[in-house]
mmCIF file of C-alpha atoms in Angstrom:
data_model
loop_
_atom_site.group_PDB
_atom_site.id
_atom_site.type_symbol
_atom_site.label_atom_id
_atom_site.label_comp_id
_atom_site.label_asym_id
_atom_site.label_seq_id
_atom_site.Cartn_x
_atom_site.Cartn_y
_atom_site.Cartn_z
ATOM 1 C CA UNK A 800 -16.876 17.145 39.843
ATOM 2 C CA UNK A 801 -14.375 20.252 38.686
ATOM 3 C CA UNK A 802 -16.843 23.255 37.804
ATOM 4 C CA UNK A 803 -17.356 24.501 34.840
ATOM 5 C CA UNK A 804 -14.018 26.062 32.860
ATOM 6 C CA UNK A 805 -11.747 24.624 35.621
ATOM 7 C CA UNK A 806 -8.814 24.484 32.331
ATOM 8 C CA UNK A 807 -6.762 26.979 31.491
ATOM 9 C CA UNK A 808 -6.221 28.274 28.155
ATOM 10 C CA UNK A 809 -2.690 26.458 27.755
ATOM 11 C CA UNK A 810 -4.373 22.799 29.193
ATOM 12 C CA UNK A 811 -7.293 23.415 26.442
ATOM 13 C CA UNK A 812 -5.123 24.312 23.544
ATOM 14 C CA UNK A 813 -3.178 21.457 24.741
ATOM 15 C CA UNK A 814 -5.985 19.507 24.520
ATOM 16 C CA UNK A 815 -7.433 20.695 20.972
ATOM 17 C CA UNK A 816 -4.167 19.947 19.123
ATOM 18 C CA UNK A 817 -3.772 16.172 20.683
ATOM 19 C CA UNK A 818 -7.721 15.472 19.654
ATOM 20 C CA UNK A 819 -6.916 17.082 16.230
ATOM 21 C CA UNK A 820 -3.380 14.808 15.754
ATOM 22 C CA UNK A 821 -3.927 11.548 17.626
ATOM 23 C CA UNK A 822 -4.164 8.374 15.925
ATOM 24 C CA UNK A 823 -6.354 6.357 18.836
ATOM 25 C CA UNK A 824 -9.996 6.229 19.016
ATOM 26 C CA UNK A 825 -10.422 5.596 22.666
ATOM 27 C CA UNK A 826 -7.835 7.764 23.488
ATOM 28 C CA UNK A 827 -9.767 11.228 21.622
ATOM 29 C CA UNK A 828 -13.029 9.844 23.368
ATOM 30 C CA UNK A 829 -10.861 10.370 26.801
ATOM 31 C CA UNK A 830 -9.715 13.932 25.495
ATOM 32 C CA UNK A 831 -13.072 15.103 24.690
ATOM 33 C CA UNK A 832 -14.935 13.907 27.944
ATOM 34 C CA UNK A 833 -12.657 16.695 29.300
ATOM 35 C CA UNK A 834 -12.991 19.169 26.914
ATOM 36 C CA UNK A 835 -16.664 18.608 27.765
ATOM 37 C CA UNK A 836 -16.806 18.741 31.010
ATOM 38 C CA UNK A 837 -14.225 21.956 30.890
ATOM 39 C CA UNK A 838 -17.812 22.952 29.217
ATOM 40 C CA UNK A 839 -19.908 22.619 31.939
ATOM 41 C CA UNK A 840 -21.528 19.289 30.880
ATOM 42 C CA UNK A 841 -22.804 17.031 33.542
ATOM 43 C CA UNK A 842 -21.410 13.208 33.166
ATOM 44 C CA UNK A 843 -24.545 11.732 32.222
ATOM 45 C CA UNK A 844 -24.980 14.339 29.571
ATOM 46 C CA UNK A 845 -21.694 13.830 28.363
ATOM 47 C CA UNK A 846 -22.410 9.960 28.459
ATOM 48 C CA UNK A 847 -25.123 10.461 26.273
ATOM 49 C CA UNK A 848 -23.108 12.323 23.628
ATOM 50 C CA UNK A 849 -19.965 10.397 23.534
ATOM 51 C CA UNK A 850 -21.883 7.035 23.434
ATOM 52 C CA UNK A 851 -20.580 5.618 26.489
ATOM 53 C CA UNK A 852 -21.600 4.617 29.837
ATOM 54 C CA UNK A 853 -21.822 7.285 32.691
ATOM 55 C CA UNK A 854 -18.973 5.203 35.032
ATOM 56 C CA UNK A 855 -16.361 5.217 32.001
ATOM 57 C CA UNK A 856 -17.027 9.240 31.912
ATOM 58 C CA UNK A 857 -16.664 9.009 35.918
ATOM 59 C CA UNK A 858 -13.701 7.775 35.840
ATOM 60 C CA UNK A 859 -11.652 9.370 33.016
ATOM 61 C CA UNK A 860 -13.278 12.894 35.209
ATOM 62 C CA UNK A 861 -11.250 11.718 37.904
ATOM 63 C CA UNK A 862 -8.087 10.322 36.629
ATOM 64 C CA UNK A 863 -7.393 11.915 33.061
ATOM 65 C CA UNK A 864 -4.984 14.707 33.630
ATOM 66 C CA UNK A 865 -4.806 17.275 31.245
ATOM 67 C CA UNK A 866 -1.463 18.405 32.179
ATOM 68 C CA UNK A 867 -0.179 14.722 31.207
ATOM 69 C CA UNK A 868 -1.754 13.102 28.283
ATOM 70 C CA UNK A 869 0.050 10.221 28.777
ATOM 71 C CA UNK A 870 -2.403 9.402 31.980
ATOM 72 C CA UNK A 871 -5.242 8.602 28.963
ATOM 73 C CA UNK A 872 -3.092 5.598 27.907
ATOM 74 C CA UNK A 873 -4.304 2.434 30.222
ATOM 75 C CA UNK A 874 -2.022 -0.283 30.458
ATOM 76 C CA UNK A 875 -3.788 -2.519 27.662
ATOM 77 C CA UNK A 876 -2.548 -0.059 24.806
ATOM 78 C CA UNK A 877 0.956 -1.021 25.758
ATOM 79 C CA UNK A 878 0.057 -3.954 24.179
ATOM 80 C CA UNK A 879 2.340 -7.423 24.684
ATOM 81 C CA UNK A 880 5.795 -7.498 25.478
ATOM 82 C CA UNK A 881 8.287 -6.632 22.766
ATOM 83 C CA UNK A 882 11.257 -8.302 22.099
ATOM 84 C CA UNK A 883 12.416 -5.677 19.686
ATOM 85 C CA UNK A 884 13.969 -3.000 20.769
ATOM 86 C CA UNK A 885 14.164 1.135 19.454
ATOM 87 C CA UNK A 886 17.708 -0.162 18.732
ATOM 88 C CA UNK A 887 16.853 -3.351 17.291
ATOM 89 C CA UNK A 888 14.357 -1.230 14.711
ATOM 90 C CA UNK A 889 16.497 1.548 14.133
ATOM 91 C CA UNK A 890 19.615 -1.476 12.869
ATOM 92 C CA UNK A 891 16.884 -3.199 10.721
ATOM 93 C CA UNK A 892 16.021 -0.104 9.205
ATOM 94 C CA UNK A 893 19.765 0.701 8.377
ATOM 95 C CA UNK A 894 20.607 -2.709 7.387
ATOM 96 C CA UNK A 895 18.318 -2.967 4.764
ATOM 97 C CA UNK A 896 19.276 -0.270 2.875
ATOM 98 C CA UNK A 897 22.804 -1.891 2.413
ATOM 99 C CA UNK A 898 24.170 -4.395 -0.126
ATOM 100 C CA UNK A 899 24.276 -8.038 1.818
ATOM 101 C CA UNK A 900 27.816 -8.258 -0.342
ATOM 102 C CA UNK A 901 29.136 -5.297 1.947
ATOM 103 C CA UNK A 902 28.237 -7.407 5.247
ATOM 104 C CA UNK A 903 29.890 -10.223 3.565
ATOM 105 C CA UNK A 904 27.309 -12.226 2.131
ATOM 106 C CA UNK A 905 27.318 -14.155 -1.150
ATOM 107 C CA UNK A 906 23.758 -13.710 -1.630
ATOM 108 C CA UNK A 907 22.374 -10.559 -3.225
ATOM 109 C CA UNK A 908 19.350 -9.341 -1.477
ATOM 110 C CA UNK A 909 17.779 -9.570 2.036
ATOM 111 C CA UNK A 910 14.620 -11.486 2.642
ATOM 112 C CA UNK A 911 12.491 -11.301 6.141
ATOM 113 C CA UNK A 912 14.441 -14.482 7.507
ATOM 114 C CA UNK A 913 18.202 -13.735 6.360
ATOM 115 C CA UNK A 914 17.508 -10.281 8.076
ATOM 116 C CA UNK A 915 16.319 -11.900 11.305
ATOM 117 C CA UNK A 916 19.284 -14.291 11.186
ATOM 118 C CA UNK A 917 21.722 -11.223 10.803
ATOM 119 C CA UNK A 918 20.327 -9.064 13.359
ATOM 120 C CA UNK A 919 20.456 -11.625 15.661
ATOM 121 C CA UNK A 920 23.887 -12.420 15.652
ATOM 122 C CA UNK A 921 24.092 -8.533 15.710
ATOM 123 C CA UNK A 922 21.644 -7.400 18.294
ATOM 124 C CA UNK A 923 21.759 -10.490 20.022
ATOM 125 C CA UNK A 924 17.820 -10.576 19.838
ATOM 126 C CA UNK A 925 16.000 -13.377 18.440
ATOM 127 C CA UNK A 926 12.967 -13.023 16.042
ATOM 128 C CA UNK A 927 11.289 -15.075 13.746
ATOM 129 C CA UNK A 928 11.572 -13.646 9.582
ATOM 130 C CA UNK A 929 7.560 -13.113 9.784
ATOM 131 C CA UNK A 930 8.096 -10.649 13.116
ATOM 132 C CA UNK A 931 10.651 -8.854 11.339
ATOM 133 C CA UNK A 932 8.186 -8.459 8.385
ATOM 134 C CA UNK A 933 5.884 -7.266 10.439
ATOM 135 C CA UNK A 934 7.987 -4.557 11.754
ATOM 136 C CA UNK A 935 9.054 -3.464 8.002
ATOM 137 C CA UNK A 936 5.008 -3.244 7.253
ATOM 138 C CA UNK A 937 4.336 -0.831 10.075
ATOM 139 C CA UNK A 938 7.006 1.220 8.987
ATOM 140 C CA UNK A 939 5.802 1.097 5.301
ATOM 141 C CA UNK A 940 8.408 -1.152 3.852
ATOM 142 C CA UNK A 941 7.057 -3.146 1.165
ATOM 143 C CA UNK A 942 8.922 -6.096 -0.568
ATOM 144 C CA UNK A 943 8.748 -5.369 -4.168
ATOM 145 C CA UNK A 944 10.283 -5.812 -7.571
ATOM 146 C CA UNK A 945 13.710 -3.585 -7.916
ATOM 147 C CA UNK A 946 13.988 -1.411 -10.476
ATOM 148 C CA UNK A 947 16.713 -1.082 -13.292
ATOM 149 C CA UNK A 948 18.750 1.854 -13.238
ATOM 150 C CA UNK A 949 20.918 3.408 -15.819
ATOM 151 C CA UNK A 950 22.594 5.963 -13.061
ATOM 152 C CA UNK A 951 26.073 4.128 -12.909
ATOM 153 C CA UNK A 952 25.917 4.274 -16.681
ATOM 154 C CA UNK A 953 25.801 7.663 -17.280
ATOM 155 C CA UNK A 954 27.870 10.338 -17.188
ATOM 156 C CA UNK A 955 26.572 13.009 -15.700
ATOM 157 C CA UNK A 956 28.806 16.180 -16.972
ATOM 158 C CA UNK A 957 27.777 15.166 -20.406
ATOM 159 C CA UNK A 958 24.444 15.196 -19.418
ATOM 160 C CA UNK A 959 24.644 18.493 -17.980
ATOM 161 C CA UNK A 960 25.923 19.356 -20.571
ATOM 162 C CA UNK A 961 23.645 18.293 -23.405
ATOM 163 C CA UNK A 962 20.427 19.529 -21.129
ATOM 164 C CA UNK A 963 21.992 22.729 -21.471
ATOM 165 C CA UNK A 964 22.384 22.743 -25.126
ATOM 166 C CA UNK A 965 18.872 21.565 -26.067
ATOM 167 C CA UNK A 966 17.491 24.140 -23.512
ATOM 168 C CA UNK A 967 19.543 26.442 -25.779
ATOM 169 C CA UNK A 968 17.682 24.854 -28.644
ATOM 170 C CA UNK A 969 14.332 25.106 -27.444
ATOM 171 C CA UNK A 970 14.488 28.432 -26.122
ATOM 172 C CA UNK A 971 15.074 29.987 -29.498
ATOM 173 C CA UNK A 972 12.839 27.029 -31.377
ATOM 174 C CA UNK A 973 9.837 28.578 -29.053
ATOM 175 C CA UNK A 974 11.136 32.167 -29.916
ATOM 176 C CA UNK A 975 11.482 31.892 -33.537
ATOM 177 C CA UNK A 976 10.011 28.360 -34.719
ATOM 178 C CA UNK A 977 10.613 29.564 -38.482
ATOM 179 C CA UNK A 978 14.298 29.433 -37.741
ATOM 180 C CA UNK A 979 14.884 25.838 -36.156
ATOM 181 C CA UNK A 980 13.010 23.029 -35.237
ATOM 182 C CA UNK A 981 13.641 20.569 -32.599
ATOM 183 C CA UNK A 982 12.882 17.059 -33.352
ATOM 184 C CA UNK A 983 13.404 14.056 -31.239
ATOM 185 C CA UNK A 984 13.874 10.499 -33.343
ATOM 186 C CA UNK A 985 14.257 7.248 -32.098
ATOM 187 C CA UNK A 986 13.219 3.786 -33.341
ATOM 188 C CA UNK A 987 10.790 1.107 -31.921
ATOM 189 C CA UNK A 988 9.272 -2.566 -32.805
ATOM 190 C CA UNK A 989 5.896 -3.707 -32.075
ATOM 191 C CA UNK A 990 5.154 -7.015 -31.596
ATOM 192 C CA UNK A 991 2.514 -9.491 -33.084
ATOM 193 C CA UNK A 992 2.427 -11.564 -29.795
ATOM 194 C CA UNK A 993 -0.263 -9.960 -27.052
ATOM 195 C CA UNK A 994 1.574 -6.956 -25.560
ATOM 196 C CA UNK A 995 1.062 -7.575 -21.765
ATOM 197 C CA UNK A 996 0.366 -4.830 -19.117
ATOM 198 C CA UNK A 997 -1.065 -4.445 -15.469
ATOM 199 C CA UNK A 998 -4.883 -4.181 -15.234
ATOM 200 C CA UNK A 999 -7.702 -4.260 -12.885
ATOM 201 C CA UNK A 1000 -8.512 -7.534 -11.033
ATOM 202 C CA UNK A 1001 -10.046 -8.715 -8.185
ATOM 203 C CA UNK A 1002 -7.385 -9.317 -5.275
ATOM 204 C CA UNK A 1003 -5.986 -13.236 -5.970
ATOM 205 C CA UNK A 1004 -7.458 -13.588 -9.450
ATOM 206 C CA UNK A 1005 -5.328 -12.622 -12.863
ATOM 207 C CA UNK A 1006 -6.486 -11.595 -15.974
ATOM 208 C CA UNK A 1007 -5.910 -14.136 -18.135
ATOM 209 C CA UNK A 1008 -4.062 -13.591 -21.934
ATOM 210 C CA UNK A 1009 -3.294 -15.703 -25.183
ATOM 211 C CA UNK A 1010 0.055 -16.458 -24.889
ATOM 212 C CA UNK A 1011 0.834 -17.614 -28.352
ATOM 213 C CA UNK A 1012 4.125 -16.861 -29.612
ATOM 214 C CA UNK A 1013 3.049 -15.545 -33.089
ATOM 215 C CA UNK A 1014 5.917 -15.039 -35.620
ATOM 216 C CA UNK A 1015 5.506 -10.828 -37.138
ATOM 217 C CA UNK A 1016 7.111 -7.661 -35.961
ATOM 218 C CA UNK A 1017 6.725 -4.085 -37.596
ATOM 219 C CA UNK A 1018 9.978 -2.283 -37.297
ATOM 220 C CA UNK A 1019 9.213 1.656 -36.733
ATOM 221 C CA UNK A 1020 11.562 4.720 -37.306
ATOM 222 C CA UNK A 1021 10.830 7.921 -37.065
ATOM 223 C CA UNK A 1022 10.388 11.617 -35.283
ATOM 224 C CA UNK A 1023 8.732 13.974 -32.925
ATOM 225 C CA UNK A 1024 8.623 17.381 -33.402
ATOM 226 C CA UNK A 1025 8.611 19.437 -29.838
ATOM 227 C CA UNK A 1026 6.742 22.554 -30.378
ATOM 228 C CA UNK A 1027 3.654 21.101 -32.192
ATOM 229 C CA UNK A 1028 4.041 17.134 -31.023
ATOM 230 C CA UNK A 1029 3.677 16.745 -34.903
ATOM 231 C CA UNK A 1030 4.986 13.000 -35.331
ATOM 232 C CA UNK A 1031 6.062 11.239 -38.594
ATOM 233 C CA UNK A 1032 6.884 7.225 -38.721
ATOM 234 C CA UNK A 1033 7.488 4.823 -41.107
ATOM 235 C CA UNK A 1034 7.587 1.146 -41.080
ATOM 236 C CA UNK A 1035 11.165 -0.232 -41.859
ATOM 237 C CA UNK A 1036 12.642 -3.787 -42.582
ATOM 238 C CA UNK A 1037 15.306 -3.244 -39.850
ATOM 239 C CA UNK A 1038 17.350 -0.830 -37.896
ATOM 240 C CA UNK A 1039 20.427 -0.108 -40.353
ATOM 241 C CA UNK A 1040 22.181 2.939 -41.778
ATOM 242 C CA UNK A 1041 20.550 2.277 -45.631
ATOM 243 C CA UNK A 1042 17.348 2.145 -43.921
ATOM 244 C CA UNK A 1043 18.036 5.224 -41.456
ATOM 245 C CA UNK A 1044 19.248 7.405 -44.184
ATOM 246 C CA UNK A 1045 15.972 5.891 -46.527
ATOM 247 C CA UNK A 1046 13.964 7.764 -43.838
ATOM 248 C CA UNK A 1047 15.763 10.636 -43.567
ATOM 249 C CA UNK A 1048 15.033 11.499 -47.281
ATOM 250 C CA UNK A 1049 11.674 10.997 -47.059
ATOM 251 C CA UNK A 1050 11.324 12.912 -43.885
ATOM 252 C CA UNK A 1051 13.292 16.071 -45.295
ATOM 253 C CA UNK A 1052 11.095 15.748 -48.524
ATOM 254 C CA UNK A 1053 8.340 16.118 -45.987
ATOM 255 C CA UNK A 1054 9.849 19.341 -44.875
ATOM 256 C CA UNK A 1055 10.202 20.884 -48.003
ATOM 257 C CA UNK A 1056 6.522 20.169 -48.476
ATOM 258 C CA UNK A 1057 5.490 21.876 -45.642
ATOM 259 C CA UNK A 1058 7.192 24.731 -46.634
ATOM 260 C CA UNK A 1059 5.832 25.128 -49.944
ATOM 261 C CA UNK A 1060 2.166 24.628 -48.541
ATOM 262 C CA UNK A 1061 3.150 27.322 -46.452
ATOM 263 C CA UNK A 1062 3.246 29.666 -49.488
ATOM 264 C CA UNK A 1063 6.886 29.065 -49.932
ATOM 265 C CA UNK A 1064 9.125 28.465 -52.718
ATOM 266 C CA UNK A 1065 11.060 24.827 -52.874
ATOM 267 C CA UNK A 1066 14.111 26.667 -54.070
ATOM 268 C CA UNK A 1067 14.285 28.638 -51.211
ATOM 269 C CA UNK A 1068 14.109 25.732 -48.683
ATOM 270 C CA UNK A 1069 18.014 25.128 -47.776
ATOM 271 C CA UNK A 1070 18.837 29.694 -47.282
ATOM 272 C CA UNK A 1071 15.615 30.867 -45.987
ATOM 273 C CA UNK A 1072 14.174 27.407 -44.153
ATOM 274 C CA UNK A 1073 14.534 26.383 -40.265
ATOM 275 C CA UNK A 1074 17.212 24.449 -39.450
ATOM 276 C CA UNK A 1075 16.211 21.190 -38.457
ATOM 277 C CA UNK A 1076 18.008 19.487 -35.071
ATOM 278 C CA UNK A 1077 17.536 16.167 -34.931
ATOM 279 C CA UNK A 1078 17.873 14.555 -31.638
ATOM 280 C CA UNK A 1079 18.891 10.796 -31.701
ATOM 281 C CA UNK A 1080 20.482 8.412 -29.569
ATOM 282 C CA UNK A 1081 23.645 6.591 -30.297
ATOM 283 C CA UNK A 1082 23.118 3.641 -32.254
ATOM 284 C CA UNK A 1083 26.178 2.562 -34.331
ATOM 285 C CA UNK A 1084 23.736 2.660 -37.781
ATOM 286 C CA UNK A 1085 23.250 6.516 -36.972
ATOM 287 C CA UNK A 1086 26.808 7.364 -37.089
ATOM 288 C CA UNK A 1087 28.449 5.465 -39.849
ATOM 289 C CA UNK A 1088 30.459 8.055 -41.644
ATOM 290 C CA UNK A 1089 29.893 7.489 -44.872
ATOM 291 C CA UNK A 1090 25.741 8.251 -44.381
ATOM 292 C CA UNK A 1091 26.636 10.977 -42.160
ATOM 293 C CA UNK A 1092 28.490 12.527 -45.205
ATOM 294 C CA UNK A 1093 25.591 12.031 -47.527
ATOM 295 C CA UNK A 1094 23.097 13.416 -45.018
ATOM 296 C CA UNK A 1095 25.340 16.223 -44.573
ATOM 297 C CA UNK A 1096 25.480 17.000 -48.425
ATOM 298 C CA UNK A 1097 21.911 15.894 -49.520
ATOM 299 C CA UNK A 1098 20.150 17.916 -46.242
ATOM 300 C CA UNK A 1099 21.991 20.199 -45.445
ATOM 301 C CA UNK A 1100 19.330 21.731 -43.636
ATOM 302 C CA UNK A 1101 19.591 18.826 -40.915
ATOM 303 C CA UNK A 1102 21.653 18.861 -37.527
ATOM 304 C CA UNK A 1103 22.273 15.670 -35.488
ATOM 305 C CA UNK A 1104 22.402 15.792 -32.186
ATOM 306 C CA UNK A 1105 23.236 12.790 -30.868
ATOM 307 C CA UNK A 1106 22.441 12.166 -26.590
ATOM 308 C CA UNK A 1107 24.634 11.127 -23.702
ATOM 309 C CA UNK A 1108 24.838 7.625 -23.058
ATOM 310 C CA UNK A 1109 22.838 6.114 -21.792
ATOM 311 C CA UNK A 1110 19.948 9.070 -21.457
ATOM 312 C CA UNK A 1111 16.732 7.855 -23.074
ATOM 313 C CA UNK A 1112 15.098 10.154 -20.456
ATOM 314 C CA UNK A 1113 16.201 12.770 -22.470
ATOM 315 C CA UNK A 1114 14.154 11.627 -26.074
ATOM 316 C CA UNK A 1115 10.572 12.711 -25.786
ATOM 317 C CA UNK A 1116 9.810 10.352 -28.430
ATOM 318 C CA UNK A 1117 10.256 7.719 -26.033
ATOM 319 C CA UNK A 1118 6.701 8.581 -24.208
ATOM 320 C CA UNK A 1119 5.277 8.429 -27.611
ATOM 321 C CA UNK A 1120 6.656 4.538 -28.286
ATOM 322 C CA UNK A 1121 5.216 3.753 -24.488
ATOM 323 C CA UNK A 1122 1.967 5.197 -24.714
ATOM 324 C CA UNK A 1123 1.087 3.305 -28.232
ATOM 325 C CA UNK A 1124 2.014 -0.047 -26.738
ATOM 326 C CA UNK A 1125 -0.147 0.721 -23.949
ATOM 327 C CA UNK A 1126 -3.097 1.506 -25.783
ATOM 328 C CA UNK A 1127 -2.889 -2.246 -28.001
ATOM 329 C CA UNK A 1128 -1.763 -3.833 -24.996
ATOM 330 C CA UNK A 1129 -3.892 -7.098 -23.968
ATOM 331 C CA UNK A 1130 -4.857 -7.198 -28.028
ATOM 332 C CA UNK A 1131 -4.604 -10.021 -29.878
ATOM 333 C CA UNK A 1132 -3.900 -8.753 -34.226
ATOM 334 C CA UNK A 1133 -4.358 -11.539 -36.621
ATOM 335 C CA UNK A 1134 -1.818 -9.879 -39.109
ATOM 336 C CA UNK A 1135 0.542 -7.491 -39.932
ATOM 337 C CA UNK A 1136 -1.277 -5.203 -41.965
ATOM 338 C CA UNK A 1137 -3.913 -4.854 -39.184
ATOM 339 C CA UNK A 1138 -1.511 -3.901 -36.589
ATOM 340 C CA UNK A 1139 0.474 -1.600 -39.151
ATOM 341 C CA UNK A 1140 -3.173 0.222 -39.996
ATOM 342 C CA UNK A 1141 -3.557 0.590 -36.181
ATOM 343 C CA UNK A 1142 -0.253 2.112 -36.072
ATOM 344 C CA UNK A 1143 -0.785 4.401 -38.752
ATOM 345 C CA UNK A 1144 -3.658 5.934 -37.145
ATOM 346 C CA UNK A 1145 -2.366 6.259 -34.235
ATOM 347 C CA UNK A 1146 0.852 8.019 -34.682
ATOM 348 C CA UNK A 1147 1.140 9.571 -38.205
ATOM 349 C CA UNK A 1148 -2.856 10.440 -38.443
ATOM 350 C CA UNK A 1149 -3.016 11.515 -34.662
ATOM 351 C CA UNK A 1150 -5.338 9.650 -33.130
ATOM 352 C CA UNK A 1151 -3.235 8.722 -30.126
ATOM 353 C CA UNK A 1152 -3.591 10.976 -27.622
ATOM 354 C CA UNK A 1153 -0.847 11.381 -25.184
ATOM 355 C CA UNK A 1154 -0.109 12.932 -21.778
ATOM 356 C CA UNK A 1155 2.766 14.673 -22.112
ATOM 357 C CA UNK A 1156 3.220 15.328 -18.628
ATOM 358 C CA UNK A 1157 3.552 11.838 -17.123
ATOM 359 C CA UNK A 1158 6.617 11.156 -15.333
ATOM 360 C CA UNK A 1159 7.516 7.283 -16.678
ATOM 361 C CA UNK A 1160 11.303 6.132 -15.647
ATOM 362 C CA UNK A 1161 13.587 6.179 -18.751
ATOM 363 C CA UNK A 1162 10.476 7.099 -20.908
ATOM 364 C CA UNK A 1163 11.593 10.929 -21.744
ATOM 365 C CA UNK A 1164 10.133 12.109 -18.416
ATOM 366 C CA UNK A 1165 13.506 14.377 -18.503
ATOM 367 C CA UNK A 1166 12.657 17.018 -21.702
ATOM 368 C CA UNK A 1167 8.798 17.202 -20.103
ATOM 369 C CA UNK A 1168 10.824 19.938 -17.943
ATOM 370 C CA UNK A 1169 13.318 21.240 -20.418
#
């Protein structure tokens, strides 16, 4: 038996590090019988504290080498012959990040067996769809929904652009808040049919809704202000200009109130009052000329700004329109009235609370950084 510290410092570092990072049970059990017996531990004793019998400890004594970690690996962890190859794996891997269109295939994604049919004209290899899904799993590939994206939509100098401008805007809003305030406005419609969304079940069981395809919809237009999350919202017939400039009114009356409860005069409002930007996307209602002009007379106090295309990320009211339907999704409202009183509550009285930091695709995650 090798006496007591028969390792050098390099061999037990060596050691240390693969006990620390390898994956394999048996395989640290081997590394530590040496680092005990580098101890001075007898084999029985070392038996007795690994939990294994004293020939097992006997043997990996004898042929574990430290200078080859490798030796620790007996022929059974190999495992069964495998048909795929490093080069089989590392093709599978690149192949399914392409488009099956670019390989010349009608069909527009790849499932297990169309990528096992493709390789093997490829690779020459043959596997069956579940081996190659079993390959994908152990490298973490998962086969899940896609995603719709807006990227080849946009246009990404203009949204350079405009993320420069309302940083612009919200540096001198958080400066000096009684010169200009940043709003973000958007519109929304909630739904009397059950609003569905994921929730806790046990694995092959579903949560089961009402389904009933109740006639009623509340139509909902209004703003967010950035440096305070102060929100105003009112309930509309329908998206139109009449309607948006309707709003408008009300919500620059709502302005001038403020003011004057701030000690102000009313009078004073359009010379000495912030400047209010209103961020909005492009919906053809919000830019018909002739309300524009009106706007522009009547409130002259307000700014649109209207976003890129395509760039809800960049309309922080957004969040606001998710995280309301989230909180009444799964309930069922037997009228109007009682979901517009929920509404109410929760978005002009304040009641929803909302975590402005959440990053949500498309949902305004963009101006959580600005």
């Amino acid at each position: 038996m090798p006496a007591k510290n028969h390792l050098n410092q390099e061999q037990i570092e060596k050691l240390q590090q693969a006990l620390k990072q390898e994956e394999n049970g048996d395989i640290r059990e081997r590394i530590l019988i040496l680092l005990l017996l580098n101890d001075g531990k007898t084999q029985n004793k070392i038996a007795e504290f690994v939990g294994c019998s004293v020939n097992k400890v006997s043997y990996w004594c004898i042929h574990g080498d430290p200078d080859k970690l490798e030796s620790l690996r007996d022929e059974r962890m190999k495992g069964n012959h495998k048909k795929a190859t490093d080069k089989y794996i590392e093709i599978l891997l690149q192949t399914i990040d392409k488009d099956p269109q670019e390989l010349g295939y009608d069909f527009g994604r790849w499932t297990s067996q169309r990528l096992a049919t493709y390789l093997e004209i490829t690779t020459g290899i043959k596997l069956s769809g579940a081996q190659v899904r079993r390959i994908l799993e152990k490298k973490k590939y998962v086969y899940i929904w896609a995603k719709y994206s807006l990227e080849s939509k946009r246009e990404p100098e203009k949204r350079t652009a405009f993320k420069k401008k309302i940083l612009e805007f919200l540096k001198i809003e958080k400066a000096t808040p009684e010169r200009l305030q940043v709003w973000f406005w958007d519109e929304s419609g909630f739904s009397l049919r059950v609003t569905r969304r994921k929730n806790w079940c046990k694995k092959g069981s579903q949560k089961k809704l009402r389904g009933d395809r109740r006639k009623g919809r509340i139509n909902l237009m209004g703003g967010l202000r950035n440096s305070d999350k102060k929100r105003f919202v009112e309930v509309i017939s329908k998206g139109n200009s009449d309607n948006f400039y309707k709003v408008l009114k009300i919500f620059y009356q709502e302005l001038i109130y403020e003011w004057v409860e701030a000690g102000n005069q009313a009078s004073d409002f359009e010379k000495k009052g912030a400047k209010i930007v209103i961020i909005l996307d492009n919906a053809s209602f919000h830019k018909k000329e002739e309300y524009l002009k009106k706007i522009e007379t009547e409130m002259p106090n307000l700014h649109l700004e209207f976003l890129p295309k395509y760039s809800p990320d960049y309309n922080l009211i957004e969040l606001v329109w998710h995280s309301a339907k989230e909180y009444i999704a799964h309930r069922l409202f037997t009228s109007i009235e009682e979901l517009e009183y929920l509404l109410h509550r929760l978005l002009n009285e304040g009641e929803l609370i909302i975590k402005w930091g959440r990053k949500i695709k498309n949902k305004g995650n963009a101006c959580i950084t600005v």
